[in-house]
mmCIF file of C-alpha atoms and ligand atoms in Angstrom:
data_model
loop_
_atom_site.group_PDB
_atom_site.id
_atom_site.type_symbol
_atom_site.label_atom_id
_atom_site.label_comp_id
_atom_site.label_asym_id
_atom_site.label_seq_id
_atom_site.Cartn_x
_atom_site.Cartn_y
_atom_site.Cartn_z
ATOM 1 C CA UNK B 152 -29.801 171.137 96.715
ATOM 2 C CA UNK B 153 -27.450 168.394 97.509
ATOM 3 C CA UNK B 154 -29.184 164.981 98.781
ATOM 4 C CA UNK B 155 -30.021 165.419 102.516
ATOM 5 C CA UNK B 156 -28.351 162.911 104.808
ATOM 6 C CA UNK B 157 -30.254 159.914 106.517
ATOM 7 C CA UNK B 158 -27.816 158.593 108.923
ATOM 8 C CA UNK B 159 -29.024 160.659 111.699
ATOM 9 C CA UNK B 160 -31.898 158.480 111.417
ATOM 10 C CA UNK B 161 -30.269 155.154 110.706
ATOM 11 C CA UNK B 162 -31.308 154.183 114.171
ATOM 12 C CA UNK B 163 -35.652 154.400 114.610
ATOM 13 C CA UNK B 164 -35.635 152.291 117.612
ATOM 14 C CA UNK B 165 -38.060 154.495 119.271
ATOM 15 C CA UNK B 166 -40.414 154.899 116.494
ATOM 16 C CA UNK B 167 -40.605 151.017 115.616
ATOM 17 C CA UNK B 168 -41.180 150.609 120.008
ATOM 18 C CA UNK B 169 -44.282 153.184 119.692
ATOM 19 C CA UNK B 170 -45.519 151.490 116.335
ATOM 20 C CA UNK B 171 -45.658 148.010 117.725
ATOM 21 C CA UNK B 172 -46.976 149.414 120.822
ATOM 22 C CA UNK B 173 -49.796 151.059 118.448
ATOM 23 C CA UNK B 174 -50.447 147.491 116.692
ATOM 24 C CA UNK B 175 -48.793 149.878 113.358
ATOM 25 C CA UNK B 176 -46.109 147.487 111.102
ATOM 26 C CA UNK B 177 -44.321 149.740 109.308
ATOM 27 C CA UNK B 178 -42.329 147.538 105.997
ATOM 28 C CA UNK B 179 -38.618 148.949 104.774
ATOM 29 C CA UNK B 180 -40.221 151.010 102.699
ATOM 30 C CA UNK B 181 -42.317 153.265 105.452
ATOM 31 C CA UNK B 182 -38.862 153.147 107.559
ATOM 32 C CA UNK B 183 -36.633 154.818 104.501
ATOM 33 C CA UNK B 184 -39.157 157.217 104.118
ATOM 34 C CA UNK B 185 -39.183 158.523 107.633
ATOM 35 C CA UNK B 186 -35.276 158.679 107.114
ATOM 36 C CA UNK B 187 -35.750 160.695 104.976
ATOM 37 C CA UNK B 188 -38.887 162.567 106.325
ATOM 38 C CA UNK B 189 -36.459 163.599 109.380
ATOM 39 C CA UNK B 190 -33.458 163.818 107.075
ATOM 40 C CA UNK B 191 -35.465 167.255 104.933
ATOM 41 C CA UNK B 192 -37.222 168.291 108.277
ATOM 42 C CA UNK B 193 -33.552 168.823 110.254
ATOM 43 C CA UNK B 194 -31.947 169.701 106.851
ATOM 44 C CA UNK B 195 -34.462 172.181 106.732
ATOM 45 C CA UNK B 196 -34.867 173.956 109.418
ATOM 46 C CA UNK B 197 -30.838 175.507 109.257
ATOM 47 C CA UNK B 198 -33.009 177.707 107.348
ATOM 48 C CA UNK B 199 -36.393 177.795 107.737
ATOM 49 C CA UNK B 200 -38.446 178.134 111.043
ATOM 50 C CA UNK B 201 -39.686 174.483 110.868
ATOM 51 C CA UNK B 202 -39.949 173.197 114.413
ATOM 52 C CA UNK B 203 -38.289 173.474 117.857
ATOM 53 C CA UNK B 204 -37.831 169.686 117.724
ATOM 54 C CA UNK B 205 -34.532 168.686 115.711
ATOM 55 C CA UNK B 206 -33.134 165.613 118.000
ATOM 56 C CA UNK B 207 -32.961 162.867 116.004
ATOM 57 C CA UNK B 208 -34.496 161.003 118.975
ATOM 58 C CA UNK B 209 -37.168 163.544 119.917
ATOM 59 C CA UNK B 210 -38.034 164.658 116.587
ATOM 60 C CA UNK B 211 -38.870 160.214 117.211
ATOM 61 C CA UNK B 212 -40.802 160.527 119.288
ATOM 62 C CA UNK B 213 -42.286 163.417 119.763
ATOM 63 C CA UNK B 214 -43.370 164.150 115.741
ATOM 64 C CA UNK B 215 -43.589 160.725 114.196
ATOM 65 C CA UNK B 216 -44.896 158.612 117.106
ATOM 66 C CA UNK B 217 -47.079 160.676 118.720
ATOM 67 C CA UNK B 218 -48.675 162.057 115.299
ATOM 68 C CA UNK B 219 -49.269 157.262 114.376
ATOM 69 C CA UNK B 220 -51.359 157.283 117.850
ATOM 70 C CA UNK B 221 -54.547 158.377 115.645
ATOM 71 C CA UNK B 222 -53.356 155.011 113.562
ATOM 72 C CA UNK B 223 -55.467 153.201 115.455
ATOM 73 C CA UNK B 224 -58.436 155.266 115.824
ATOM 74 C CA UNK B 225 -59.305 155.040 111.841
ATOM 75 C CA UNK B 226 -58.159 152.158 110.710
ATOM 76 C CA UNK B 227 -61.553 151.572 113.102
ATOM 77 C CA UNK B 228 -63.220 153.812 110.953
ATOM 78 C CA UNK B 229 -62.097 152.124 108.289
ATOM 79 C CA UNK B 230 -63.396 148.029 109.019
ATOM 80 C CA UNK B 231 -66.921 149.954 110.797
ATOM 81 C CA UNK B 232 -67.112 151.172 107.132
ATOM 82 C CA UNK B 233 -66.341 148.104 105.771
ATOM 83 C CA UNK B 234 -63.140 148.956 104.390
ATOM 84 C CA UNK B 235 -59.838 146.912 103.969
ATOM 85 C CA UNK B 236 -56.863 149.472 105.131
ATOM 86 C CA UNK B 237 -54.548 147.511 102.607
ATOM 87 C CA UNK B 238 -56.913 147.774 99.925
ATOM 88 C CA UNK B 239 -57.414 151.252 97.941
ATOM 89 C CA UNK B 240 -60.218 153.228 99.899
ATOM 90 C CA UNK B 241 -62.102 155.987 99.386
ATOM 91 C CA UNK B 242 -61.631 157.575 103.033
ATOM 92 C CA UNK B 243 -60.753 161.275 103.745
ATOM 93 C CA UNK B 244 -58.757 162.639 105.929
ATOM 94 C CA UNK B 245 -57.409 166.103 107.059
ATOM 95 C CA UNK B 246 -55.123 167.719 109.098
ATOM 96 C CA UNK B 247 -56.312 171.108 110.175
ATOM 97 C CA UNK B 248 -52.547 173.495 110.667
ATOM 98 C CA UNK B 249 -49.622 170.732 109.738
ATOM 99 C CA UNK B 250 -47.349 172.847 110.508
ATOM 100 C CA UNK B 251 -44.240 170.924 109.369
ATOM 101 C CA UNK B 252 -46.745 168.109 108.281
ATOM 102 C CA UNK B 253 -47.582 167.174 111.128
ATOM 103 C CA UNK B 254 -50.046 164.655 112.028
ATOM 104 C CA UNK B 255 -50.219 164.164 108.511
ATOM 105 C CA UNK B 256 -47.223 162.621 107.024
ATOM 106 C CA UNK B 257 -46.505 159.847 109.630
ATOM 107 C CA UNK B 258 -49.727 158.610 109.110
ATOM 108 C CA UNK B 259 -49.613 158.717 104.820
ATOM 109 C CA UNK B 260 -46.495 156.977 105.588
ATOM 110 C CA UNK B 261 -48.582 154.365 106.619
ATOM 111 C CA UNK B 262 -51.323 154.624 105.226
ATOM 112 C CA UNK B 263 -50.991 155.261 101.938
ATOM 113 C CA UNK B 264 -53.735 154.139 100.449
ATOM 114 C CA UNK B 265 -56.154 157.005 102.817
ATOM 115 C CA UNK B 266 -56.297 160.189 100.852
ATOM 116 C CA UNK B 267 -54.716 162.537 103.379
ATOM 117 C CA UNK B 268 -55.641 166.142 102.429
ATOM 118 C CA UNK B 269 -52.716 168.460 104.767
ATOM 119 C CA UNK B 270 -53.943 172.527 105.100
ATOM 120 C CA UNK B 271 -51.205 174.536 106.365
ATOM 121 C CA UNK B 272 -51.804 179.192 107.283
ATOM 122 C CA UNK B 273 -48.220 179.409 105.682
ATOM 123 C CA UNK B 274 -47.281 179.208 102.849
ATOM 124 C CA UNK B 275 -42.971 178.257 102.976
ATOM 125 C CA UNK B 276 -44.737 175.122 105.177
ATOM 126 C CA UNK B 277 -46.415 174.456 102.731
ATOM 127 C CA UNK B 278 -43.763 174.090 100.156
ATOM 128 C CA UNK B 279 -41.620 172.646 102.434
ATOM 129 C CA UNK B 280 -44.757 169.059 102.939
ATOM 130 C CA UNK B 281 -44.290 169.578 98.581
ATOM 131 C CA UNK B 282 -40.856 168.558 98.574
ATOM 132 C CA UNK B 283 -41.818 165.795 101.205
ATOM 133 C CA UNK B 284 -44.631 164.724 99.505
ATOM 134 C CA UNK B 285 -42.341 164.536 95.949
ATOM 135 C CA UNK B 286 -39.891 163.587 97.504
ATOM 136 C CA UNK B 287 -40.842 160.011 98.976
ATOM 137 C CA UNK B 288 -43.348 160.074 96.081
ATOM 138 C CA UNK B 289 -46.419 160.123 98.483
ATOM 139 C CA UNK B 290 -49.235 160.450 96.215
ATOM 140 C CA UNK B 291 -51.668 160.545 98.460
ATOM 141 C CA UNK B 292 -50.449 163.761 99.959
ATOM 142 C CA UNK B 293 -52.615 167.206 98.979
ATOM 143 C CA UNK B 294 -50.663 170.107 100.270
ATOM 144 C CA UNK B 295 -53.492 172.927 101.174
ATOM 145 C CA UNK B 296 -52.063 176.838 101.903
ATOM 146 C CA UNK B 297 -55.434 178.945 103.394
ATOM 147 C CA UNK B 298 -56.631 179.497 106.650
ATOM 148 C CA UNK B 299 -59.416 176.596 108.405
ATOM 149 C CA UNK B 300 -62.166 179.817 107.927
ATOM 150 C CA UNK B 301 -61.605 180.659 105.134
ATOM 151 C CA UNK B 302 -61.237 176.322 102.761
ATOM 152 C CA UNK B 303 -63.844 175.207 105.104
ATOM 153 C CA UNK B 304 -66.840 177.313 103.288
ATOM 154 C CA UNK B 305 -65.057 175.927 99.718
ATOM 155 C CA UNK B 306 -67.590 172.739 98.368
ATOM 156 C CA UNK B 307 -65.314 170.500 97.377
ATOM 157 C CA UNK B 308 -64.015 170.602 101.128
ATOM 158 C CA UNK B 309 -66.633 171.832 102.911
ATOM 159 C CA UNK B 310 -68.310 167.966 105.506
ATOM 160 C CA UNK B 311 -66.142 165.819 103.184
ATOM 161 C CA UNK B 312 -63.781 164.395 105.520
ATOM 162 C CA UNK B 313 -64.398 161.151 107.283
ATOM 163 C CA UNK B 314 -61.741 162.141 109.380
ATOM 164 C CA UNK B 315 -60.389 165.172 110.784
ATOM 165 C CA UNK B 316 -57.100 165.755 112.672
ATOM 166 C CA UNK B 317 -55.795 168.982 114.866
ATOM 167 C CA UNK B 318 -52.521 168.636 116.445
ATOM 168 C CA UNK B 319 -50.920 171.746 118.530
ATOM 169 C CA UNK B 320 -52.996 174.198 116.395
ATOM 170 C CA UNK B 321 -55.804 175.947 118.973
ATOM 171 C CA UNK B 322 -57.919 175.585 121.670
ATOM 172 C CA UNK B 323 -60.579 173.405 121.673
ATOM 173 C CA UNK B 324 -62.924 175.667 121.066
ATOM 174 C CA UNK B 325 -61.413 177.677 118.392
ATOM 175 C CA UNK B 326 -60.647 174.441 116.843
ATOM 176 C CA UNK B 327 -63.598 172.958 116.859
ATOM 177 C CA UNK B 328 -64.532 175.993 114.805
ATOM 178 C CA UNK B 329 -61.749 175.112 111.870
ATOM 179 C CA UNK B 330 -62.313 171.528 112.378
ATOM 180 C CA UNK B 331 -66.081 170.357 112.057
ATOM 181 C CA UNK B 332 -67.662 172.436 109.252
ATOM 182 C CA UNK B 333 -64.477 170.160 107.106
ATOM 183 C CA UNK B 334 -66.308 166.601 108.470
ATOM 184 C CA UNK B 335 -69.256 164.764 107.458
ATOM 185 C CA UNK B 336 -72.431 163.339 108.865
ATOM 186 C CA UNK B 337 -70.841 160.486 111.374
ATOM 187 C CA UNK B 338 -66.915 161.056 110.735
ATOM 188 C CA UNK B 339 -65.442 162.779 113.572
ATOM 189 C CA UNK B 340 -62.520 164.930 114.559
ATOM 190 C CA UNK B 341 -59.795 163.671 116.269
ATOM 191 C CA UNK B 342 -57.707 165.977 118.713
ATOM 192 C CA UNK B 343 -54.782 165.813 119.438
ATOM 193 C CA UNK B 344 -53.900 167.245 123.412
ATOM 194 C CA UNK B 345 -51.921 167.200 126.333
ATOM 195 C CA UNK B 346 -52.567 169.046 130.475
ATOM 196 C CA UNK B 347 -55.865 170.024 132.388
ATOM 197 C CA UNK B 348 -58.343 169.896 129.538
ATOM 198 C CA UNK B 349 -61.140 170.327 132.389
ATOM 199 C CA UNK B 350 -61.882 173.818 130.936
ATOM 200 C CA UNK B 351 -61.519 173.233 127.374
ATOM 201 C CA UNK B 352 -64.061 170.206 127.911
ATOM 202 C CA UNK B 353 -65.857 172.503 128.919
ATOM 203 C CA UNK B 354 -66.040 175.247 126.328
ATOM 204 C CA UNK B 355 -65.342 173.034 123.741
ATOM 205 C CA UNK B 356 -68.638 170.549 124.918
ATOM 206 C CA UNK B 357 -70.773 173.456 124.030
ATOM 207 C CA UNK B 358 -69.224 174.206 121.078
ATOM 208 C CA UNK B 359 -69.386 171.185 119.356
ATOM 209 C CA UNK B 360 -72.946 171.104 119.870
ATOM 210 C CA UNK B 361 -73.425 174.436 118.290
ATOM 211 C CA UNK B 362 -71.095 173.690 115.640
ATOM 212 C CA UNK B 363 -73.852 170.053 115.658
ATOM 213 C CA UNK B 364 -71.025 168.026 116.854
ATOM 214 C CA UNK B 365 -70.901 165.780 120.530
ATOM 215 C CA UNK B 366 -67.699 165.559 122.615
ATOM 216 C CA UNK B 367 -66.557 162.163 122.102
ATOM 217 C CA UNK B 368 -64.126 159.277 123.838
ATOM 218 C CA UNK B 369 -61.301 160.317 125.444
ATOM 219 C CA UNK B 370 -58.542 157.303 124.784
ATOM 220 C CA UNK B 371 -54.421 157.906 126.880
ATOM 221 C CA UNK B 372 -51.726 157.256 124.686
ATOM 222 C CA UNK B 373 -50.363 154.271 125.192
ATOM 223 C CA UNK B 374 -46.542 155.080 124.349
ATOM 224 C CA UNK B 375 -43.322 156.119 126.666
ATOM 225 C CA UNK B 376 -42.976 160.332 126.892
ATOM 226 C CA UNK B 377 -46.279 160.731 125.766
ATOM 227 C CA UNK B 378 -48.192 159.806 128.919
ATOM 228 C CA UNK B 379 -49.652 162.756 129.247
ATOM 229 C CA UNK B 380 -51.546 162.556 125.816
ATOM 230 C CA UNK B 381 -54.807 161.901 125.016
ATOM 231 C CA UNK B 382 -57.265 162.143 122.127
ATOM 232 C CA UNK B 383 -60.708 163.515 122.236
ATOM 233 C CA UNK B 384 -62.772 162.751 119.691
ATOM 234 C CA UNK B 385 -65.722 164.502 118.888
ATOM 235 C CA UNK B 386 -68.557 163.002 116.586
ATOM 236 C CA UNK B 387 -69.991 164.552 113.801
ATOM 237 C CA UNK B 388 -74.089 164.608 114.562
ATOM 238 C CA UNK B 389 -75.368 166.310 112.594
ATOM 239 C CA UNK B 390 -75.302 169.762 109.927
ATOM 240 C CA UNK B 391 -72.428 172.890 110.572
ATOM 241 C CA UNK B 392 -74.466 175.791 110.096
ATOM 242 C CA UNK B 393 -73.543 177.702 107.030
ATOM 243 C CA UNK B 394 -72.719 181.060 109.444
ATOM 244 C CA UNK B 395 -69.717 178.449 110.699
ATOM 245 C CA UNK B 396 -66.353 178.996 110.675
ATOM 246 C CA UNK B 397 -66.713 182.923 110.798
ATOM 247 C CA UNK B 398 -64.263 184.937 109.969
ATOM 248 C CA UNK B 399 -60.202 184.727 110.076
ATOM 249 C CA UNK B 400 -58.818 185.389 113.025
ATOM 250 C CA UNK B 401 -63.136 185.604 114.819
ATOM 251 C CA UNK B 402 -63.315 181.562 116.172
ATOM 252 C CA UNK B 403 -60.073 183.025 118.088
ATOM 253 C CA UNK B 404 -61.844 186.826 118.749
ATOM 254 C CA UNK B 405 -65.046 185.470 119.978
ATOM 255 C CA UNK B 406 -64.407 181.796 120.801
ATOM 256 C CA UNK B 407 -67.938 179.732 121.517
ATOM 257 C CA UNK B 408 -68.990 178.100 123.820
ATOM 258 C CA UNK B 409 -67.619 180.693 126.270
HETATM 259 N N1 SAM J 661 -49.519 170.512 113.635
HETATM 260 C C1 SAM J 661 -48.414 170.573 113.659
HETATM 261 C C2 SAM J 661 -47.599 169.747 114.765
HETATM 262 O O1 SAM J 661 -48.082 169.511 115.178
HETATM 263 O O2 SAM J 661 -46.603 170.014 114.452
HETATM 264 C C3 SAM J 661 -48.152 172.164 113.714
HETATM 265 C C4 SAM J 661 -48.658 172.336 115.125
HETATM 266 S S1 SAM J 661 -48.259 174.470 115.144
HETATM 267 C C5 SAM J 661 -48.065 175.182 116.173
HETATM 268 C C6 SAM J 661 -49.995 174.820 114.785
HETATM 269 C C7 SAM J 661 -49.474 175.170 113.373
HETATM 270 O O3 SAM J 661 -51.563 176.105 112.797
HETATM 271 C C8 SAM J 661 -49.168 177.101 112.284
HETATM 272 O O4 SAM J 661 -48.026 176.514 111.501
HETATM 273 C C9 SAM J 661 -50.428 177.444 111.596
HETATM 274 O O5 SAM J 661 -49.611 178.537 110.719
HETATM 275 C C10 SAM J 661 -50.908 177.206 112.209
HETATM 276 N N2 SAM J 661 -52.248 177.961 111.936
HETATM 277 C C11 SAM J 661 -52.732 178.431 112.804
HETATM 278 N N3 SAM J 661 -54.616 178.845 112.467
HETATM 279 C C12 SAM J 661 -54.095 178.290 111.806
HETATM 280 C C13 SAM J 661 -56.081 178.494 110.874
HETATM 281 N N4 SAM J 661 -56.970 178.481 110.897
HETATM 282 N N5 SAM J 661 -55.614 177.320 109.700
HETATM 283 C C14 SAM J 661 -54.844 177.084 109.168
HETATM 284 N N6 SAM J 661 -53.490 176.617 109.947
HETATM 285 C C15 SAM J 661 -53.716 177.333 111.150
#
C-alpha cells in the first residue's frame, strides 16, 4: 500500500485551538502523528467502515479534540500519585470499545509515557489500530481484540487499570459493568457522554454501587463544537464482585440498576 497523503490534515487549527483550551502542549512530532492518523483513517475508511466522520475539520473536533478532553483528568491523577506526566510512568489506561481508536490513540500520541491499552470487539478495527500504532511508532499502545465481559475476568487486566475510558459504547449502567471490573482501587472510569443524562445517571448510580464504584464529579468540556459533552468520573471505591461482568450480552439484556 502507498503511504497515505497527510495533505488533507495540513491545517490543524481546530486541534491546536482545542489543545490550548485543554492546556495540552502539542510537539511537532505529535502534530505529525495526528496528520498521519487522520490520513490513515480517511483512506482506510474508503474500504472499511471505521467512522461516519471523514471531513478533516470534523475529524479534528469530533475525534481528535474530543479524545483529548480526558487528558487534564489523567494528568491530575498522575500528579496525585506523585508522578510527572513528562517522565516514565507506570500508569495504565484502558480504552473500552475503541472502535477506530478513540479516545485511546490521540491520548497515546500526546502522552507517550503512559501505557494505553485499547480493547475492541471487532477484529478489523483492532487490526486498523495496530497498523496505526506501527506506522506512527506508538510503542506505548497495546490493542486487544475481545469483549469487555470476557477480558475483564483475565487476571492481567482485572483491577489492574488506573483509568478506564469509554466513548459511545453503551448507556451508563451497562458501561459500568464493562469498565469498573478493570479499575484498581482508587482509580476511576471516565465516561465521555453528551445529551440528557438524567435517567442514565440514576440507573448508573445504582449499578456503580453494585460494582464497587461511586459516581463522582461531572465536568463540562470547554471546547467549541463540543458544548453538550461532559466527562462523568466514576470512582472505584471497593472490589468488584467476581460474578461481574456477566456473560457477553447479559449486561445489555439485563442492565444493572434498572
Ligand atoms: N469509542 C469509539 C468512538 O467513540 O469513536 C467507538 C465507538 S463505536 C459506536 C462502539 C464500539 O464499541 C464498537 O466498535 C464496538 O465494536 C465496541 N464494543 C461494543 N461493546 C463492546 C464490548 N462489550 N466489548 C468490547 N468492545 C465493544
